[in-house]
Coordinates of C-alpha atoms in Angstrom, one line a residue:
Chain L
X12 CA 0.0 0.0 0.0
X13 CA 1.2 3.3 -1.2
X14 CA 1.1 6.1 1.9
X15 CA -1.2 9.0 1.7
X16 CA -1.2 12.5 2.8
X17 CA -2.2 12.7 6.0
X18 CA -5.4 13.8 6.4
X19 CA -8.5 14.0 9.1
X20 CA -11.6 15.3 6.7
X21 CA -14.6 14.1 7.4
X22 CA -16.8 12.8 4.7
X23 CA -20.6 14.1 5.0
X24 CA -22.1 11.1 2.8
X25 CA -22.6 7.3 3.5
X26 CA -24.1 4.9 1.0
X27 CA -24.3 1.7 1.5
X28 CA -26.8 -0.2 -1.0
X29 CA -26.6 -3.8 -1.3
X30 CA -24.7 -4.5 1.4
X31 CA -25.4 -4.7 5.7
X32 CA -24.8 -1.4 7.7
X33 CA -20.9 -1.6 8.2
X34 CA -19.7 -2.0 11.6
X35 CA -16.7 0.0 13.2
X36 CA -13.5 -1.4 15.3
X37 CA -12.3 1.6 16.5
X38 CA -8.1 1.1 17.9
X39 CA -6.4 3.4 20.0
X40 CA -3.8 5.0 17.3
X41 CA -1.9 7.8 19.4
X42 CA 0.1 9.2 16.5
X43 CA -1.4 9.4 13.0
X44 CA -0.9 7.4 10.4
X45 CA 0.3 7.1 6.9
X46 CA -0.2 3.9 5.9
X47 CA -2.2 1.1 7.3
X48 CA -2.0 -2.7 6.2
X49 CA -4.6 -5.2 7.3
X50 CA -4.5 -8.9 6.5
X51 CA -7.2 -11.0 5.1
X52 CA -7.4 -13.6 8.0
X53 CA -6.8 -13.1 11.9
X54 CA -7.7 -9.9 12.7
X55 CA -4.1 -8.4 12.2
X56 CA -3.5 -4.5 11.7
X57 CA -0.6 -2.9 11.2
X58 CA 0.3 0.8 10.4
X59 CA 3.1 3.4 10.1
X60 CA 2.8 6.8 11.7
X61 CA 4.2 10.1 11.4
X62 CA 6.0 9.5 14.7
X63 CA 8.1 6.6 13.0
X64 CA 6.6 3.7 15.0
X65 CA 5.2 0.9 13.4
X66 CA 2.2 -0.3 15.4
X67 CA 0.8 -3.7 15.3
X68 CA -3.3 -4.5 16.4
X69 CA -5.0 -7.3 17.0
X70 CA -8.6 -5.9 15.5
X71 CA -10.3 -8.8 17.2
X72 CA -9.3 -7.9 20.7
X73 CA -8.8 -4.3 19.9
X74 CA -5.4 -4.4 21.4
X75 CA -2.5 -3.0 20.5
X76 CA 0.2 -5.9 20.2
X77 CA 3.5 -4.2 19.3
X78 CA 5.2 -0.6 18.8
X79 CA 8.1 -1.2 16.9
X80 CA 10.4 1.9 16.4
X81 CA 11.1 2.7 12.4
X82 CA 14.1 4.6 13.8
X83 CA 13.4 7.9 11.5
X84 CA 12.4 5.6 8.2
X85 CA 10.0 7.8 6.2
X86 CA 7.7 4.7 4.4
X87 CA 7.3 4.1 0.8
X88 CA 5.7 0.7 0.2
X89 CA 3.6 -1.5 3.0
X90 CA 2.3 -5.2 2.7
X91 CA 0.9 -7.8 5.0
X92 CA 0.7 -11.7 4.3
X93 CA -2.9 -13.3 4.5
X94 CA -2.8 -14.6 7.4
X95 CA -1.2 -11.3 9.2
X96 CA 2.1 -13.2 10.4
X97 CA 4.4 -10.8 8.3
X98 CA 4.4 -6.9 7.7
X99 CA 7.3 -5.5 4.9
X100 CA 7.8 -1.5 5.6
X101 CA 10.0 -0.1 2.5
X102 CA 11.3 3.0 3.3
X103 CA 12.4 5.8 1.0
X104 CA 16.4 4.7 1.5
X105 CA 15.3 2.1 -0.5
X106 CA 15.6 -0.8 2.6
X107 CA 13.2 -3.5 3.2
X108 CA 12.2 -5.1 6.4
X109 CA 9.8 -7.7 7.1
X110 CA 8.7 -8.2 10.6
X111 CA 7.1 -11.2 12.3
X112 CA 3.9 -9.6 13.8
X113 CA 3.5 -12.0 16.8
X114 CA 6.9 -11.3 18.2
X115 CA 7.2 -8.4 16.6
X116 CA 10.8 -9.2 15.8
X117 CA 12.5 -8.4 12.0
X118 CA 12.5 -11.8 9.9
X119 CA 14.4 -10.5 7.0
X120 CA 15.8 -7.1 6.0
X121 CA 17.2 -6.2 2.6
X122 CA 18.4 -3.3 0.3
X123 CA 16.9 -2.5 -3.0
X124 CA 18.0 -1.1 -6.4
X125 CA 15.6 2.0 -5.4
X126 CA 12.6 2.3 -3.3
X127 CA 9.3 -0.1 -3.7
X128 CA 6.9 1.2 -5.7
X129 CA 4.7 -1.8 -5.2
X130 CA 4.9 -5.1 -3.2
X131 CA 2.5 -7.7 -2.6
X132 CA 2.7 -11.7 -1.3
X133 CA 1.3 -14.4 -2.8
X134 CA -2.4 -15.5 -1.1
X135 CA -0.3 -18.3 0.5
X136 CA 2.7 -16.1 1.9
X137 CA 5.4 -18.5 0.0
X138 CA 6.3 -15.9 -2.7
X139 CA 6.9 -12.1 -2.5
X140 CA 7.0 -9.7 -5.4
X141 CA 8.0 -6.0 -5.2
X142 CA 9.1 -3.4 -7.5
X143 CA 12.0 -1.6 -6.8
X144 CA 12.2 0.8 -9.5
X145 CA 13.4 -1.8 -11.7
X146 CA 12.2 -4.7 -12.7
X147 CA 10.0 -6.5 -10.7
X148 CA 11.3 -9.2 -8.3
X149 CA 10.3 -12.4 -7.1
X150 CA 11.7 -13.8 -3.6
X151 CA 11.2 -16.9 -2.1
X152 CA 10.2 -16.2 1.3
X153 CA 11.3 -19.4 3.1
X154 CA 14.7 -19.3 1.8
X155 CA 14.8 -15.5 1.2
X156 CA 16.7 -16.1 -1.7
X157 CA 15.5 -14.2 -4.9
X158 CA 14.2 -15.9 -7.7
X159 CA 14.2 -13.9 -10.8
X160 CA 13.5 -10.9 -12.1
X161 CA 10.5 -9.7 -14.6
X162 CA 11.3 -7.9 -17.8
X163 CA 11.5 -4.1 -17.5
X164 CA 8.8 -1.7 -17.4
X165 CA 7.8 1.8 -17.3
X166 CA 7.3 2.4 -13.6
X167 CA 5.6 -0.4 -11.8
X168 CA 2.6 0.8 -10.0
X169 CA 0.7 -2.4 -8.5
X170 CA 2.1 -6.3 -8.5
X171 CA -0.7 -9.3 -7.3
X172 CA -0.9 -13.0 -7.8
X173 CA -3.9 -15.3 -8.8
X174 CA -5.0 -16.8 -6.3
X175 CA -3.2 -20.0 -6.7
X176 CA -0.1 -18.1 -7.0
X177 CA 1.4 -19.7 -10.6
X178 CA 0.4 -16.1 -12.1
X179 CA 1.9 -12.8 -11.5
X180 CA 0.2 -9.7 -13.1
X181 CA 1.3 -6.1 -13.0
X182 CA 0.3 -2.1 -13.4
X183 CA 2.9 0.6 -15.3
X184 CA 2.7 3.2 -17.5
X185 CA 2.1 1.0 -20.6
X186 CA -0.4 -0.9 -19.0
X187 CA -0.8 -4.6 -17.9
X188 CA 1.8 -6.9 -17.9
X189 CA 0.7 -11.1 -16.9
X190 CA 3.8 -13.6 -16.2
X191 CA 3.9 -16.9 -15.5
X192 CA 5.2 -16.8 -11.9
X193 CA 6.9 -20.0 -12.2
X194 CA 9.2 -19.2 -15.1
X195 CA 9.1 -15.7 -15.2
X196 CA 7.9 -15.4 -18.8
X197 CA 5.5 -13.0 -20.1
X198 CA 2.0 -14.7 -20.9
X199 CA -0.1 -11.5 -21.5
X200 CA 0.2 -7.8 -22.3
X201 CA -2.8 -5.2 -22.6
X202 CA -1.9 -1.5 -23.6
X203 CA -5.4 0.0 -23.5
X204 CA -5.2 2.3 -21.1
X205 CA -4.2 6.3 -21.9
X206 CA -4.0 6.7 -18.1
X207 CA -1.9 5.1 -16.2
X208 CA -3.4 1.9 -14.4
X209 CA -2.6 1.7 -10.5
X210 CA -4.8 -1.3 -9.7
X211 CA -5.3 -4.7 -10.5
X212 CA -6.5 -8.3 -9.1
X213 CA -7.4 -11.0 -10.5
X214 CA -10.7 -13.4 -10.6
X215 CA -11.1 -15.9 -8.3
X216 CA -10.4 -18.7 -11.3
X217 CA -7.2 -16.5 -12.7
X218 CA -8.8 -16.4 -15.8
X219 CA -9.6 -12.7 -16.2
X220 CA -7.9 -9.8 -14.4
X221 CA -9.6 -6.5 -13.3
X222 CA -7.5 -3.2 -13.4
X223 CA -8.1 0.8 -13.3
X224 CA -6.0 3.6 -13.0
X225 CA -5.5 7.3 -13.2
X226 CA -8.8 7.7 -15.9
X227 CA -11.4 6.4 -13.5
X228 CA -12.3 3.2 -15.6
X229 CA -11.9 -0.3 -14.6
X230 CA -11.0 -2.9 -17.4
X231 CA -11.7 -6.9 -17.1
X232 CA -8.5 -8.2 -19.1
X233 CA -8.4 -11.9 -20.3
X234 CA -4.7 -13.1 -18.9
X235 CA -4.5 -15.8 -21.4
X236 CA -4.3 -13.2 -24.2
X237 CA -4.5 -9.6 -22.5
X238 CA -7.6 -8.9 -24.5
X239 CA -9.6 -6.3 -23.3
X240 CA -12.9 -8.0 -22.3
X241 CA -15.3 -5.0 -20.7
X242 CA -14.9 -1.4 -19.5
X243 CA -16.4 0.2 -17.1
X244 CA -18.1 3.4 -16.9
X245 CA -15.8 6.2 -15.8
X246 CA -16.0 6.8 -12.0
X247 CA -15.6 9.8 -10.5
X248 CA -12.1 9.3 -9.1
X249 CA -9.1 8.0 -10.0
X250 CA -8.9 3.7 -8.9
X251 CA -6.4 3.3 -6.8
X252 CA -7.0 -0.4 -5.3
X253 CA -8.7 -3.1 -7.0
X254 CA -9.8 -5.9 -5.1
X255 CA -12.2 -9.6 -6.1
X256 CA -14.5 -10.9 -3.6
X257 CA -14.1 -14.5 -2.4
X258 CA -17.1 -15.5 -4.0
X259 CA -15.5 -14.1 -7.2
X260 CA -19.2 -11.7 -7.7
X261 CA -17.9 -8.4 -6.9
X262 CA -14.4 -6.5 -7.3
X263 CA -14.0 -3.7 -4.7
X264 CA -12.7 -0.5 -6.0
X265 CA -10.9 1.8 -3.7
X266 CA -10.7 4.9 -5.4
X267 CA -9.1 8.7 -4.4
X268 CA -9.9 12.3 -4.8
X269 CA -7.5 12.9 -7.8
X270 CA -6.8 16.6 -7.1
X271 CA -6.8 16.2 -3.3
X272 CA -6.5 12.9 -1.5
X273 CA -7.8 14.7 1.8
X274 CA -11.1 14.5 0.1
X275 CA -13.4 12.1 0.5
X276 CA -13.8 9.7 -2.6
X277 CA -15.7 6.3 -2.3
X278 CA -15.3 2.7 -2.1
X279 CA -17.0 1.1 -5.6
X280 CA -18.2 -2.3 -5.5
X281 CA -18.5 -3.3 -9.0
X282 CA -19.9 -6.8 -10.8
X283 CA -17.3 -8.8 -12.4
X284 CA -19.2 -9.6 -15.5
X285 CA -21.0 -6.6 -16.2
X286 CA -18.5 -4.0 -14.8
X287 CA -21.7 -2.2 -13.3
X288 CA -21.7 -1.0 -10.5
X289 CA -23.4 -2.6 -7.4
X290 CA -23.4 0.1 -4.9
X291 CA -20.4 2.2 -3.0
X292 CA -19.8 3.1 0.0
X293 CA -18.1 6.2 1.7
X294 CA -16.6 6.5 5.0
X295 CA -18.8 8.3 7.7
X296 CA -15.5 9.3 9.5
X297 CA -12.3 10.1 8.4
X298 CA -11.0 9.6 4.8
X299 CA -9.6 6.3 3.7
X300 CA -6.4 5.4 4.6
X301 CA -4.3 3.0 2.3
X302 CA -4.7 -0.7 2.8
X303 CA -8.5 -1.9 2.3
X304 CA -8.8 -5.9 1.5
X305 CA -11.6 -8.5 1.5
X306 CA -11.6 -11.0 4.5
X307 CA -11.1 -14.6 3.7
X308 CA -14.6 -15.1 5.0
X309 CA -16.8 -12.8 2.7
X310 CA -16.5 -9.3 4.4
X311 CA -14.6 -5.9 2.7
X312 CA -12.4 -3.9 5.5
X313 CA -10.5 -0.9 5.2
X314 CA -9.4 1.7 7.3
X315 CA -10.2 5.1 8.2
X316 CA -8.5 7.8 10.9
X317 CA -9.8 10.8 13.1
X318 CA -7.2 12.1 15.4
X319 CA -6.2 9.6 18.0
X320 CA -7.9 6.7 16.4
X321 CA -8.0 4.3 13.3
X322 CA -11.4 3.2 12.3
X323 CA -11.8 -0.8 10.8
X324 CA -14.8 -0.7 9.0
X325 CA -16.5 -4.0 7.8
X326 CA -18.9 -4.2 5.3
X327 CA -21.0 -6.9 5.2
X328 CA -22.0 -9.1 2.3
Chain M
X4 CA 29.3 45.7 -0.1
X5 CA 30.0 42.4 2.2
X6 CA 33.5 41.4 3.9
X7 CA 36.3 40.6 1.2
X8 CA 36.6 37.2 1.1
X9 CA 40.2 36.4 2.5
X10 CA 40.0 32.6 2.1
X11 CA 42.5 31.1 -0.2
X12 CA 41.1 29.4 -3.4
X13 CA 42.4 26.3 -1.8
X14 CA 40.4 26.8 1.4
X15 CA 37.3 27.9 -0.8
X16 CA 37.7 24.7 -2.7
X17 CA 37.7 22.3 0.3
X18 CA 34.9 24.4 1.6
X19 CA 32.7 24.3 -1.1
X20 CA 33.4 20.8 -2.0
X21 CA 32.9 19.9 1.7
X22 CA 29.1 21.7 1.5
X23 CA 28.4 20.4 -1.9
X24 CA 29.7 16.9 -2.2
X25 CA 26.4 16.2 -2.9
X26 CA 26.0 18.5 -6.1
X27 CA 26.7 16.6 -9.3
X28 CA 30.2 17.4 -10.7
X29 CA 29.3 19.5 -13.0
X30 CA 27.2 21.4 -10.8
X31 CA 30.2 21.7 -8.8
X32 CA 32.3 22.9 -11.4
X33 CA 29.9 25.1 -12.2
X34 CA 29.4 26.7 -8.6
X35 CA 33.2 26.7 -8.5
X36 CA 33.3 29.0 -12.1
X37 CA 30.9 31.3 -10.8
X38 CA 32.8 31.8 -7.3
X39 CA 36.0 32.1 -9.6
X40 CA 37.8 29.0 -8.0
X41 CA 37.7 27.5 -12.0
X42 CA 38.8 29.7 -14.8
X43 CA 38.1 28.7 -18.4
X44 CA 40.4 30.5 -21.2
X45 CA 38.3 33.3 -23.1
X46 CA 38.1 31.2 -26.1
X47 CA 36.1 28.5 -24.5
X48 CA 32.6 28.7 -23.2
X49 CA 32.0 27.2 -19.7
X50 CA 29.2 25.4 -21.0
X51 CA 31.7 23.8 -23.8
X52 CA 34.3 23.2 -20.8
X53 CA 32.2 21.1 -18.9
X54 CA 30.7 19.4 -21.7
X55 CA 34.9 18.6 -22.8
X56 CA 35.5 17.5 -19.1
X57 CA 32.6 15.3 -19.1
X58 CA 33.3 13.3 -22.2
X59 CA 36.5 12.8 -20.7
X60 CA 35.8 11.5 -17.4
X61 CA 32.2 10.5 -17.8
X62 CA 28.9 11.0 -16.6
X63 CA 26.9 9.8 -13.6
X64 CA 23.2 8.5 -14.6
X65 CA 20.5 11.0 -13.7
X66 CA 19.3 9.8 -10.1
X67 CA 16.0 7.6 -10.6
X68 CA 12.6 8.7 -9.1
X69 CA 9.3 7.0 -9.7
X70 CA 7.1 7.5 -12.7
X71 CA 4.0 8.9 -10.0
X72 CA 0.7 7.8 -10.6
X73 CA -1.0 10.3 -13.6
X74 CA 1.0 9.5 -16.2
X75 CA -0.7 10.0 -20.0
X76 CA 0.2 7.7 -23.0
X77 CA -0.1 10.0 -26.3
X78 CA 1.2 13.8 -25.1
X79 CA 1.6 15.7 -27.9
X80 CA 4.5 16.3 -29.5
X81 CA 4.5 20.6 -28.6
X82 CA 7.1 22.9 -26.8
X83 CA 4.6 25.7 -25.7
X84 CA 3.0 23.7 -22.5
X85 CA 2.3 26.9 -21.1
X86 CA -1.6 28.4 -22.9
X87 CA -2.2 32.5 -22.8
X88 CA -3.8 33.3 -19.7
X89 CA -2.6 30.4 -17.7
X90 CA -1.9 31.4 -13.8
X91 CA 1.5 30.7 -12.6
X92 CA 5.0 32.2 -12.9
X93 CA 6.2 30.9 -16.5
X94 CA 8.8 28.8 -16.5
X95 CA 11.3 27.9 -19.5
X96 CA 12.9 24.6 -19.2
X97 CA 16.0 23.3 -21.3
X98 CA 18.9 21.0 -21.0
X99 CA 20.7 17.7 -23.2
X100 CA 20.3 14.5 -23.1
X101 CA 23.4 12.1 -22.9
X102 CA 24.7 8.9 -21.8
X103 CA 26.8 8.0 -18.9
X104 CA 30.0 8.1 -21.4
X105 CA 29.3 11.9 -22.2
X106 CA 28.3 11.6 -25.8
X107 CA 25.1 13.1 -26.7
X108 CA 21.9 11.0 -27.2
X109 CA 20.0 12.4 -30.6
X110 CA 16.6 11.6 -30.8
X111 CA 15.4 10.5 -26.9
X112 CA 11.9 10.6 -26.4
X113 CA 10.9 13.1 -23.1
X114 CA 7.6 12.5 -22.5
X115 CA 7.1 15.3 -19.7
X116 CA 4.0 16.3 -17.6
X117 CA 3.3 18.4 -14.1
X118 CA 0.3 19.8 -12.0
X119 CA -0.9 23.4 -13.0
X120 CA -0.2 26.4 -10.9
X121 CA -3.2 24.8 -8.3
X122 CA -1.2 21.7 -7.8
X123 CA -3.9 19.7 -10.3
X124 CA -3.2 16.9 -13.0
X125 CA -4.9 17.4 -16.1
X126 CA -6.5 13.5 -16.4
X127 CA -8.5 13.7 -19.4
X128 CA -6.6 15.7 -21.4
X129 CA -3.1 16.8 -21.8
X130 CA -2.8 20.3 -20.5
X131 CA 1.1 20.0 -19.4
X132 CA 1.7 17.4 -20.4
X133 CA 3.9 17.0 -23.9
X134 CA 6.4 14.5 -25.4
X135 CA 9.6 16.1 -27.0
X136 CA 12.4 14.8 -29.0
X137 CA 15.8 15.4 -28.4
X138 CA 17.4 17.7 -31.4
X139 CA 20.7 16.6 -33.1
X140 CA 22.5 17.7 -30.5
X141 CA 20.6 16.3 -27.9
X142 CA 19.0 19.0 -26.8
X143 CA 15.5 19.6 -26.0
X144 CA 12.9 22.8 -24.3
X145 CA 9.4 23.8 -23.5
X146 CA 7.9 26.4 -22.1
X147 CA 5.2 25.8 -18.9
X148 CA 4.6 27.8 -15.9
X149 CA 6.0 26.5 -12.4
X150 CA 4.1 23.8 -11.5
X151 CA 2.2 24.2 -7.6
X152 CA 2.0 21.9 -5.2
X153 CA 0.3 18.5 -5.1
X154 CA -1.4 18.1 -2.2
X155 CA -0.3 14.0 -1.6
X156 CA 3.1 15.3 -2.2
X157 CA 5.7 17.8 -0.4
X158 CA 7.4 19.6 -3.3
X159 CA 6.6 21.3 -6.6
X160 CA 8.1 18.9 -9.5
X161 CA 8.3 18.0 -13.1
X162 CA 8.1 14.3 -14.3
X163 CA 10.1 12.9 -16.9
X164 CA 10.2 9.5 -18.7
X165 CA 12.6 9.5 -20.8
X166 CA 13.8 6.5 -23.6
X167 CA 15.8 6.0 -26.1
X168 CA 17.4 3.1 -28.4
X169 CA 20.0 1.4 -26.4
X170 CA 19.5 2.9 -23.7
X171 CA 17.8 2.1 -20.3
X172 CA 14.2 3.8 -20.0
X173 CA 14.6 6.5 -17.4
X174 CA 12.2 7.8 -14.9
X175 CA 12.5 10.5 -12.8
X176 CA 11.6 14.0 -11.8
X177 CA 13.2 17.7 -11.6
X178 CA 12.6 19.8 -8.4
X179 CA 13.0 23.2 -8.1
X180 CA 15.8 25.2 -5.3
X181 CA 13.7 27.5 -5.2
X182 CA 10.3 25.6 -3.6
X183 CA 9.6 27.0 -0.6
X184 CA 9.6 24.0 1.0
X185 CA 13.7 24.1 1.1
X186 CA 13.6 27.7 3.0
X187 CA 16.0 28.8 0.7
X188 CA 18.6 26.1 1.7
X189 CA 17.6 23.1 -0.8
X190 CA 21.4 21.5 0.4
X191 CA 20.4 21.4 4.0
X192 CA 16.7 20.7 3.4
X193 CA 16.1 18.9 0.2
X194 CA 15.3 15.4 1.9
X195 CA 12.1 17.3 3.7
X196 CA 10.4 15.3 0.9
X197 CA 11.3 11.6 1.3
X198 CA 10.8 11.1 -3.0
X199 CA 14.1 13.3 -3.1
X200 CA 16.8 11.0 -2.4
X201 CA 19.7 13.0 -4.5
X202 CA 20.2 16.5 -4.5
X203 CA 21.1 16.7 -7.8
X204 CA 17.4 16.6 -8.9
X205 CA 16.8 20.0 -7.5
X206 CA 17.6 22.4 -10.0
X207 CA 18.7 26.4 -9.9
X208 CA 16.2 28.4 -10.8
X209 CA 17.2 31.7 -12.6
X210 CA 14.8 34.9 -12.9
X211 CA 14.8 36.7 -15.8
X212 CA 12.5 39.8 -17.0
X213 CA 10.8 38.8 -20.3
X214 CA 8.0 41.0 -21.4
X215 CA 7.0 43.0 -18.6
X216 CA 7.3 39.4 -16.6
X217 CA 9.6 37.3 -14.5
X218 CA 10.3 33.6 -16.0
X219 CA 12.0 31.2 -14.5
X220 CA 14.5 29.2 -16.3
X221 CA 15.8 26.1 -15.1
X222 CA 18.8 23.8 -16.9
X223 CA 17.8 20.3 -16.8
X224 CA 20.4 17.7 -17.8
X225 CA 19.4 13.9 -18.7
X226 CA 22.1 11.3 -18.6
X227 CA 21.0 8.2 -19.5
X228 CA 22.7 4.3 -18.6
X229 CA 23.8 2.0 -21.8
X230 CA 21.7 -0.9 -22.1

């Protein structure tokens, strides 16, 4: 997750339409924050604040678990496995660290070429991809040996795997780029956006990705041949986040007030066939911090902050 | 008039180079021409000096920053970014393109963009936002105003992507000395946004009087790796 602006506007509108009343976690946050990452199973929060501490919840229990000191590092990139157990923090001096959130100890640290401009593990926390300014990497997290490294492209912006994790696809300013994780070879390429994409997932079945961007559209792609498949109507804000439920119906669309991220700007919950969309929903309290995901059972969470608290919001399906 | 300066050039040498070890070379040599520590002979321009010294000892690669996330495919090809009755302080930006062994790279593609004096990105069109080729000589300019600031950012700036044929595609961006953000001292302060990792992407700005207006001018310099 890329860091925001920090920001404490309020936003005056809620919509929720198709979906249960959201329910609020609220956590004790006692410096803002930045960047927040949350994982899909176990509860786990984590977030970076302007006071250099990296903070680690338990959103179940409400209770803050760990304050780990970032020693000055000003944070470029965030990710969190699935099940919570590891949190990387790039910073801008272009260092990685990974930490074990249950003792919250560092796992593996490691320069890059430059700093991450994207980073994300696979569903089952074995692989790790990040970009570092150059081509995108693949590391073997149990050996923390890397693996190889993707072609070139013009300024990664957002790295994911298929859910099965033999498929890597990618966001720069050509477009969409889909690899075969296992060899490293390029499957896929789709160059139809004018605006840069920043988002992307994939279906449930790998067999179609979603991404948006800069323009406000989200595209579904076919990753066997990086066809363009469907458009979607141009939303309001530029897509920042790009999401596909568990049950493979909806893809969540985080988007973000193009001219100023301290404004509000909705979440978009859009059909995966039709690229219509279902309802949205904006925050009744604070603006959206980075680092929104769907839980593994069914539910959409992200994260919102007012001074001296982060706000967990789940919305229910 | 201030105090004579009674430091030898020796002492203003180590000075400077102790202050500015951070400056590029040849923003260092050019500091060091201006404060008279450097002489070039009458028949040769500075400009031509350092370009002589360069191809001799070689350049360093133009620091990497990221693309940011409102880049445009298809910018027109135009040097006139700036449109009549646009608000901002006008700004004129020029410079070469090379590679890291000093010899000039004809024909780069700068595919250049920035925010409008409000600190906005024009996303459906391509209202600063332009993609030049370098001349023969490498050379390339356009005329803009200075951009403001971005509000999920800390400093006013210029992206560039830049590519050429066997070369490695470059992405990064030009900052400005003058930005308030630096307080006047962009050495001391230039890291007060985390993007900027080298100095050397923070550019002098010069003021000029053209037309009953100020411009800026800024010297931009794009050294590119072999691939």
């Amino acid at each position: 997750m890329r860091r925001i602006a920090l920001t404490f506007a309020v936003v005056a509108n809620s919509a929720t339409v198709g979906a249960q009343q959201p329910s609020e976690t609220r956590l004790e946050a006692p410096s803002p924050l930045v960047m927040t990452v949350l994982s899909r199973s176990n509860g786990i929060v984590a977030g970076a604040s302007i006071d250099h501490k990296l903070r680690v919840w338990d959103s179940r229990s409400r209770k803050l678990t760990h304050t780990i000191d970032l020693a000055g590092r000003d944070v470029a990139w965030s990710a969190i496995s699935d099940d919570g157990r590891l949190v990387l923090v790039a910073d801008y001096a272009a260092r990685v660290t990974i930490w074990n959130t249950a003792t919250g100890r560092v796992e593996w640290e490691f320069k890059t070429p430059h700093y991450l401009t994207a980073a994300a593990f696979s569903r089952d926390g074995h692989l790790l991809a990040i970009a570092p300014g150059t081509p995108v990497q693949l590391y073997d997290v149990g050996s923390r040996r890397l693996i190889r490294e993707l072609e070139t492209t013009v300024g990664t912006t957002s790295v994911v795997f298929s859910r099965n994790g033999t498929s890597l696809a990618s966001t720069d300013g050509d477009g969409v780029r889909i690899y075969d994780a296992g060899s490293g070879k390029l499957m896929a390429r789709n160059l139809d956006f004018v605006s840069e994409p920043l988002a992307i997932d994939y279906a449930i079945d790998g067999k179609t990705v979603f991404a948006g961007g800069g323009d406000g559209t989200v595209l579904s792609i076919d990753s066997k041949t990086g066809g363009t498949i469907r458009r979607s109507v141009k939303l309001t804000d530029p897509v920042f986040y790009a999401e596909t439920s568990p049950n493979g119906r909806e893809t969540a669309v985080v988007t973000q007030n193009a001219d100023d991220p301290q404004r509000p700007a909705p979440v978009v919950f859009v059909d995966v066939g039709s690229l219509a969309t279902k309802f949205s929903w904006a925050s009744p309290a604070g603006v959206l911090l980075p680092g929104a995901t769907w839980t593994s059972d069914g539910h959409f969470i992200v994260a919102t902050q007012t001074p001296g608290a982060l706000h967990v919001w789940t919305i229910r399906f | 008039m201030g105090n004579p300066d009674s430091r030898s050039p020796e002492q203003r040498w180590n000075q400077l180079h102790l202050a500015e070890s951070r400056l590029s070379r040849r923003d260092l040599l050019a500091k060091c021409a201006a404060l008279g520590v450097l002489a070039v002979v009458p028949s040769l321009s500075l400009a031509d000096a350092l370009d002589a010294w360069d191809r001799q000892q070689g350049r360093t690669p133009t620091p990497w920053n990221e693309l940011g996330p409102f880049y445009r495919k298809g910018a027109p090809r135009t040097t006139q970014l700036r449109a009549p009755g646009d608000r901002g302080m006008p700004l004129s930006v020029s410079g070469r393109v090379f590679d890291t062994r000093g010899d000039i790279v004809p024909g780069a593609t700068l595919e250049i963009w920035h925010t409008n004096d409000a600190g906005q990105y024009d996303l459906s069109g391509y209202h600063y936002r332009t993609s030049l080729v370098a001349e023969a000589n490498g050379s390339y300019a356009f005329e803009s105003i200075m951009p403001g600031h971005y509000p999920a950012r800390v400093c006013q700036h210029v992206h560039y992507l830049v590519r050429a044929p066997g070369h490695k595609l470059l992405t990064t961006q030009l900052y400005f000395a003058t930005d308030p953000v630096f307080e006047g001292n962009p050495d001391r302060n230039y890291t007060k946004d985390p993007l900027i990792q080298s100095r050397e992407l923070v550019r002098p700005v010069a003021l000029a009087p053209r037309g009953g207006n100020v411009t800026a001018s800024v010297s931009f310099e794009v050294v590119l790796e072999r691939a």
